[in-house]
Tab-separated table of C-alpha atoms in Angstrom:
chain	number	residue	atom	x	y	z
A	1	UNK	CA	0.261	-0.312	0.013
A	2	UNK	CA	1.309	3.524	-0.982
A	3	UNK	CA	2.134	6.213	1.850
A	4	UNK	CA	-0.735	8.921	-0.153
A	5	UNK	CA	-3.362	5.746	0.356
A	6	UNK	CA	-2.370	4.142	3.593
A	7	UNK	CA	-2.654	8.095	5.223
A	8	UNK	CA	-6.068	7.858	3.465
A	9	UNK	CA	-6.666	4.927	4.836
A	10	UNK	CA	-5.651	5.925	8.608
A	11	UNK	CA	-7.860	9.336	8.506
A	12	UNK	CA	-10.999	7.371	7.617
A	13	UNK	CA	-10.339	4.446	10.626
A	14	UNK	CA	-10.097	7.446	12.684
A	15	UNK	CA	-13.273	8.336	11.347
A	16	UNK	CA	-14.626	4.957	10.941
A	17	UNK	CA	-13.989	4.990	15.053
A	18	UNK	CA	-15.877	7.489	15.879
A	19	UNK	CA	-19.264	7.392	14.470
A	20	UNK	CA	-18.898	2.998	15.344
A	21	UNK	CA	-21.334	3.461	17.903
A	22	UNK	CA	-23.973	5.146	15.735
A	23	UNK	CA	-24.877	4.254	12.858
A	24	UNK	CA	-28.260	6.242	12.814
A	25	UNK	CA	-25.588	9.449	12.648
A	26	UNK	CA	-23.637	8.662	10.072
A	27	UNK	CA	-25.798	5.349	8.271
A	28	UNK	CA	-24.525	2.310	6.895
A	29	UNK	CA	-20.072	1.754	5.915
A	30	UNK	CA	-19.826	1.055	2.399
A	31	UNK	CA	-16.406	0.078	1.046
A	32	UNK	CA	-14.257	1.501	-2.054
A	33	UNK	CA	-10.376	-0.044	-2.576
A	34	UNK	CA	-10.482	-1.352	0.678
A	35	UNK	CA	-10.944	1.685	2.164
A	36	UNK	CA	-14.654	2.092	4.351
A	37	UNK	CA	-15.893	5.056	4.953
A	38	UNK	CA	-19.890	6.085	6.342
A	39	UNK	CA	-22.939	6.735	4.139
A	40	UNK	CA	-23.512	10.006	4.985
A	41	UNK	CA	-20.191	11.423	5.483
A	42	UNK	CA	-20.317	10.576	2.367
A	43	UNK	CA	-23.813	12.193	1.534
A	44	UNK	CA	-22.661	15.669	2.951
A	45	UNK	CA	-18.862	15.860	1.980
A	46	UNK	CA	-20.172	15.355	-2.063
A	47	UNK	CA	-23.704	16.779	-3.823
A	48	UNK	CA	-23.016	13.538	-6.746
A	49	UNK	CA	-23.304	10.863	-3.589
A	50	UNK	CA	-27.189	12.842	-3.218
A	51	UNK	CA	-27.729	12.100	-6.475
A	52	UNK	CA	-25.878	8.333	-7.061
A	53	UNK	CA	-26.670	6.948	-4.060
A	54	UNK	CA	-25.842	3.457	-4.855
A	55	UNK	CA	-22.786	3.846	-6.582
A	56	UNK	CA	-20.393	5.218	-4.607
A	57	UNK	CA	-17.331	4.587	-6.774
A	58	UNK	CA	-19.203	6.422	-9.506
A	59	UNK	CA	-16.053	8.605	-11.187
A	60	UNK	CA	-13.139	8.169	-8.650
A	61	UNK	CA	-15.699	10.293	-5.984
A	62	UNK	CA	-15.162	8.212	-2.784
A	63	UNK	CA	-11.169	9.099	-3.977
A	64	UNK	CA	-11.973	11.659	-4.388
A	65	UNK	CA	-13.927	12.739	-0.963
A	66	UNK	CA	-11.409	11.183	1.203
A	67	UNK	CA	-8.194	13.384	-0.834
A	68	UNK	CA	-9.264	16.849	1.053
A	69	UNK	CA	-10.776	15.548	3.605
A	70	UNK	CA	-7.031	14.954	4.585
A	71	UNK	CA	-6.326	18.881	3.808
A	72	UNK	CA	-9.323	19.598	6.893
A	73	UNK	CA	-8.809	19.695	9.981
A	74	UNK	CA	-12.184	18.660	13.089
A	75	UNK	CA	-12.000	22.116	14.799
A	76	UNK	CA	-13.546	19.881	17.698
A	77	UNK	CA	-11.325	17.092	17.880
A	78	UNK	CA	-8.448	18.974	16.283
A	79	UNK	CA	-7.828	15.907	13.807
A	80	UNK	CA	-7.159	15.471	10.037
A	81	UNK	CA	-9.796	13.655	7.838
A	82	UNK	CA	-13.247	15.800	8.185
A	83	UNK	CA	-15.343	15.473	5.377
A	84	UNK	CA	-18.225	18.314	6.251
A	85	UNK	CA	-17.777	21.878	5.544
A	86	UNK	CA	-19.675	24.321	6.592
A	87	UNK	CA	-22.539	25.846	3.795
A	88	UNK	CA	-22.247	29.093	4.773
A	89	UNK	CA	-20.810	31.283	1.800
A	90	UNK	CA	-16.980	32.537	3.016
A	91	UNK	CA	-16.815	29.963	5.940
A	92	UNK	CA	-14.644	26.936	5.664
A	93	UNK	CA	-14.896	25.855	8.431
A	94	UNK	CA	-14.717	21.375	9.853
A	95	UNK	CA	-15.309	19.075	11.164
A	96	UNK	CA	-16.639	15.156	11.210
A	97	UNK	CA	-19.909	14.496	11.353
A	98	UNK	CA	-19.762	12.277	14.422
A	99	UNK	CA	-18.247	15.798	16.153
A	100	UNK	CA	-21.895	17.666	14.646
A	101	UNK	CA	-23.506	17.422	18.138
A	102	UNK	CA	-20.110	18.003	20.684
A	103	UNK	CA	-19.536	20.833	18.114
A	104	UNK	CA	-23.119	22.761	18.186
A	105	UNK	CA	-23.534	22.062	14.081
A	106	UNK	CA	-26.326	21.204	12.337
A	107	UNK	CA	-26.607	18.634	9.616
A	108	UNK	CA	-29.555	18.815	7.561
A	109	UNK	CA	-30.675	14.758	6.357
A	110	UNK	CA	-32.903	15.972	3.520
A	111	UNK	CA	-32.047	17.473	0.088
A	112	UNK	CA	-29.497	18.772	-0.468
A	113	UNK	CA	-27.490	17.749	2.926
A	114	UNK	CA	-26.704	20.589	4.127
A	115	UNK	CA	-24.319	21.340	7.686
A	116	UNK	CA	-23.894	24.633	8.956
A	117	UNK	CA	-20.932	25.101	12.386
A	118	UNK	CA	-22.368	26.294	15.534
A	119	UNK	CA	-21.946	29.965	14.747
A	120	UNK	CA	-24.326	29.772	10.851
A	121	UNK	CA	-26.584	27.101	12.388
A	122	UNK	CA	-29.589	27.845	11.585
A	123	UNK	CA	-32.341	29.300	15.192
A	124	UNK	CA	-35.386	28.382	16.140
A	125	UNK	CA	-37.891	31.823	15.368
A	126	UNK	CA	-40.085	31.329	18.154
A	127	UNK	CA	-40.844	34.153	19.947
A	128	UNK	CA	-41.848	32.236	23.493
A	129	UNK	CA	-39.219	31.259	26.503
A	130	UNK	CA	-39.580	28.064	29.203
A	131	UNK	CA	-41.520	28.858	32.897
A	132	UNK	CA	-39.909	28.989	35.457
A	133	UNK	CA	-38.986	25.218	36.190
A	134	UNK	CA	-40.366	23.575	32.588
A	135	UNK	CA	-39.291	20.188	32.249
A	136	UNK	CA	-37.816	18.198	28.650
A	137	UNK	CA	-42.089	16.519	28.208
A	138	UNK	CA	-39.316	13.702	27.568
A	139	UNK	CA	-36.149	12.856	29.506
A	140	UNK	CA	-38.224	15.458	32.981
A	141	UNK	CA	-35.254	16.618	33.276
A	142	UNK	CA	-34.611	20.446	33.338
A	143	UNK	CA	-34.256	22.855	29.830
A	144	UNK	CA	-32.017	25.935	29.746
A	145	UNK	CA	-34.594	28.921	30.160
A	146	UNK	CA	-34.294	29.859	26.412
A	147	UNK	CA	-34.208	28.000	23.253
A	148	UNK	CA	-30.427	27.165	21.956
A	149	UNK	CA	-28.704	24.258	20.331
A	150	UNK	CA	-29.745	21.914	23.232
A	151	UNK	CA	-32.826	23.288	24.421
A	152	UNK	CA	-36.138	23.648	21.637
A	153	UNK	CA	-39.410	23.710	21.825
A	154	UNK	CA	-42.813	22.719	19.597
A	155	UNK	CA	-43.120	25.220	16.716
A	156	UNK	CA	-46.679	24.570	16.732
A	157	UNK	CA	-47.858	24.586	20.726
A	158	UNK	CA	-44.930	26.183	21.564
A	159	UNK	CA	-45.157	25.283	25.194
A	160	UNK	CA	-43.229	21.713	25.106
A	161	UNK	CA	-40.020	21.506	25.242
A	162	UNK	CA	-37.900	18.897	25.191
A	163	UNK	CA	-33.321	18.587	24.596
A	164	UNK	CA	-32.544	18.460	21.853
A	165	UNK	CA	-30.571	14.474	22.276
A	166	UNK	CA	-34.078	13.552	23.835
A	167	UNK	CA	-35.927	14.136	20.669
A	168	UNK	CA	-33.772	13.089	18.723
A	169	UNK	CA	-33.948	9.778	20.299
A	170	UNK	CA	-37.442	9.648	19.670
A	171	UNK	CA	-37.064	9.899	16.568
A	172	UNK	CA	-35.080	7.399	15.887
A	173	UNK	CA	-37.073	5.120	17.975
A	174	UNK	CA	-41.041	5.566	16.531
A	175	UNK	CA	-39.597	6.728	12.792
A	176	UNK	CA	-41.150	9.237	10.218
A	177	UNK	CA	-44.459	7.733	10.434
A	178	UNK	CA	-45.429	8.298	13.967
A	179	UNK	CA	-42.676	11.491	14.487
A	180	UNK	CA	-44.673	14.175	16.003
A	181	UNK	CA	-44.768	17.041	18.854
A	182	UNK	CA	-45.097	14.550	22.097
A	183	UNK	CA	-47.161	17.083	23.467
A	184	UNK	CA	-49.743	18.503	20.708
A	185	UNK	CA	-49.333	15.812	18.416
A	186	UNK	CA	-48.550	17.813	15.153
A	187	UNK	CA	-45.947	16.323	12.886
A	188	UNK	CA	-46.273	18.298	9.338
A	189	UNK	CA	-45.010	21.332	11.029
A	190	UNK	CA	-43.629	19.974	14.269
A	191	UNK	CA	-41.306	17.009	11.087
A	192	UNK	CA	-40.267	20.091	8.796
A	193	UNK	CA	-38.877	21.903	11.835
A	194	UNK	CA	-36.728	18.801	13.554
A	195	UNK	CA	-34.852	18.093	9.923
A	196	UNK	CA	-34.550	21.642	9.584
A	197	UNK	CA	-32.853	21.387	13.356
A	198	UNK	CA	-31.217	18.992	12.758
A	199	UNK	CA	-32.962	15.473	14.150
A	200	UNK	CA	-32.673	12.902	11.590
A	201	UNK	CA	-35.836	10.971	11.341
A	202	UNK	CA	-35.528	7.388	9.550
A	203	UNK	CA	-37.821	6.416	7.501
A	204	UNK	CA	-38.538	3.150	9.551
A	205	UNK	CA	-41.312	0.933	11.782
A	206	UNK	CA	-42.018	2.464	14.786
A	207	UNK	CA	-39.107	0.165	16.918
A	208	UNK	CA	-41.404	-1.585	19.318
A	209	UNK	CA	-43.440	-3.094	16.979
A	210	UNK	CA	-39.647	-4.249	15.875
A	211	UNK	CA	-39.157	-5.806	19.127
A	212	UNK	CA	-42.843	-7.512	19.449
A	213	UNK	CA	-43.879	-8.948	16.219
A	214	UNK	CA	-40.207	-10.056	16.620
A	215	UNK	CA	-40.712	-11.152	20.396
A	216	UNK	CA	-42.712	-13.766	18.581
A	217	UNK	CA	-40.500	-15.907	16.751
A	218	UNK	CA	-38.416	-16.599	19.621
A	219	UNK	CA	-37.742	-12.814	20.439
A	220	UNK	CA	-34.683	-12.656	17.416
A	221	UNK	CA	-35.951	-12.605	13.670
A	222	UNK	CA	-34.204	-15.443	12.014
A	223	UNK	CA	-34.907	-15.780	8.043
A	224	UNK	CA	-33.008	-14.553	4.454
A	225	UNK	CA	-35.134	-11.794	3.742
A	226	UNK	CA	-33.907	-10.813	0.612
A	227	UNK	CA	-36.002	-11.037	-3.129
A	228	UNK	CA	-34.304	-14.027	-3.823
A	229	UNK	CA	-32.088	-16.493	-1.208
A	230	UNK	CA	-29.487	-18.205	-2.288
A	231	UNK	CA	-28.885	-20.727	0.256
A	232	UNK	CA	-29.088	-24.302	-0.244
A	233	UNK	CA	-30.792	-24.332	3.125
A	234	UNK	CA	-33.358	-22.132	2.393
A	235	UNK	CA	-33.961	-19.051	3.825
A	236	UNK	CA	-34.338	-20.205	7.681
A	237	UNK	CA	-30.961	-21.760	7.582
A	238	UNK	CA	-27.740	-19.988	8.863
A	239	UNK	CA	-24.096	-20.393	10.194
A	240	UNK	CA	-22.413	-19.146	12.870
A	241	UNK	CA	-19.581	-17.493	10.187
A	242	UNK	CA	-19.127	-17.364	6.283
A	243	UNK	CA	-21.336	-16.500	3.338
A	244	UNK	CA	-24.607	-18.122	5.312
A	245	UNK	CA	-23.809	-16.193	8.286
A	246	UNK	CA	-27.459	-14.420	8.492
A	247	UNK	CA	-27.299	-10.615	9.689
A	248	UNK	CA	-29.916	-8.617	11.041
A	249	UNK	CA	-30.379	-5.184	10.266
A	250	UNK	CA	-28.859	-2.385	12.197
A	251	UNK	CA	-31.369	-0.246	12.774
A	252	UNK	CA	-34.018	-2.089	13.342
A	253	UNK	CA	-33.189	-5.608	13.359
A	254	UNK	CA	-36.898	-6.755	11.397
A	255	UNK	CA	-35.634	-8.169	8.377
A	256	UNK	CA	-32.374	-10.193	7.679
A	257	UNK	CA	-30.018	-11.716	5.290
A	258	UNK	CA	-27.201	-14.007	4.301
A	259	UNK	CA	-24.004	-12.203	3.398
A	260	UNK	CA	-23.913	-14.215	0.012
A	261	UNK	CA	-27.423	-13.268	-0.343
A	262	UNK	CA	-26.867	-9.692	-0.138
A	263	UNK	CA	-23.321	-9.764	-1.665
A	264	UNK	CA	-21.438	-8.204	0.957
A	265	UNK	CA	-17.872	-9.622	1.719
A	266	UNK	CA	-17.608	-12.229	4.657
A	267	UNK	CA	-15.649	-9.584	6.605
A	268	UNK	CA	-18.381	-7.503	6.611
A	269	UNK	CA	-20.080	-7.434	10.748
A	270	UNK	CA	-22.859	-4.917	9.606
A	271	UNK	CA	-26.065	-4.640	7.905
A	272	UNK	CA	-28.770	-2.375	6.809
A	273	UNK	CA	-32.524	-3.197	4.939
A	274	UNK	CA	-33.790	-1.559	1.994
A	275	UNK	CA	-36.242	1.183	4.097
A	276	UNK	CA	-33.642	2.401	7.000
A	277	UNK	CA	-31.070	2.739	4.260
A	278	UNK	CA	-33.049	4.396	1.450
A	279	UNK	CA	-32.312	8.601	3.208
A	280	UNK	CA	-32.965	9.964	-0.214
A	281	UNK	CA	-36.008	8.247	-0.397
A	282	UNK	CA	-37.213	8.791	3.414
A	283	UNK	CA	-36.186	12.893	4.014
A	284	UNK	CA	-37.838	13.451	0.347
A	285	UNK	CA	-41.783	12.138	1.808
A	286	UNK	CA	-42.822	11.466	5.544
A	287	UNK	CA	-45.621	8.391	6.109
A	288	UNK	CA	-46.688	9.050	2.250
A	289	UNK	CA	-46.915	12.646	2.233
A	290	UNK	CA	-47.154	14.397	-0.495
A	291	UNK	CA	-45.465	17.485	-0.513
A	292	UNK	CA	-41.801	17.810	-0.842
A	293	UNK	CA	-39.692	19.179	1.690
A	294	UNK	CA	-38.827	23.368	1.168
A	295	UNK	CA	-34.934	24.117	0.845
């Protein structure tokens, strides 16, 4: 391996380690020429990946993104390999996607997949402040005395306050189909505001529905859901390792595939089903509603 390629590999490995524990933030891994990256890291890095999300190696863009990242330093962790740059004109502030929340940045998981540093991030346009003693509607812990990066309010009812981390966890838990204000239940205005403020709302069923369904079949999904199962033993046949090991979706755990059926390498440790891994379709529509998300 050349020194240049080895350096690029090390940089992407740093970002990979940062994102290892949060696939909901960074998406699934893709590999090109032995170098791994996460889907959303690529989407925020270059608009070409958004247009052709299933062809990550198109025109050598994968390598170009890596080379650009090698020249940028994350303002949060001060390490190289920062693939994301603030979209504000004239701002060259760069950061890793896993470092975004720690640095107070906003990453918008829809449309053009825009990112903003803490200085240029969008703010909630509300004229209310929480009353003394107001707590987060979700965790019941105190919130800040005004809207901030950490403290948010429902734009519809304007009296339901919550922490950013709490509403993000709820979005991951419910998915786009049922995501709404936890108090007034407003869906459209609330979802649009949260997406703009950097909350990722994945398109997938309720997590508790998946858990309930899995509990009825020995507590774990146990068959291959690929369109064409190639396993000689059938969809329910699985080995502990190798091409016929059954991988469950790392996001919803409601679907599975044999490595060979999904054309994955034997070293691949995680997989995401089509419903969870299609961010373009997910953020353009919520619950199949006929509207487009405004820029």
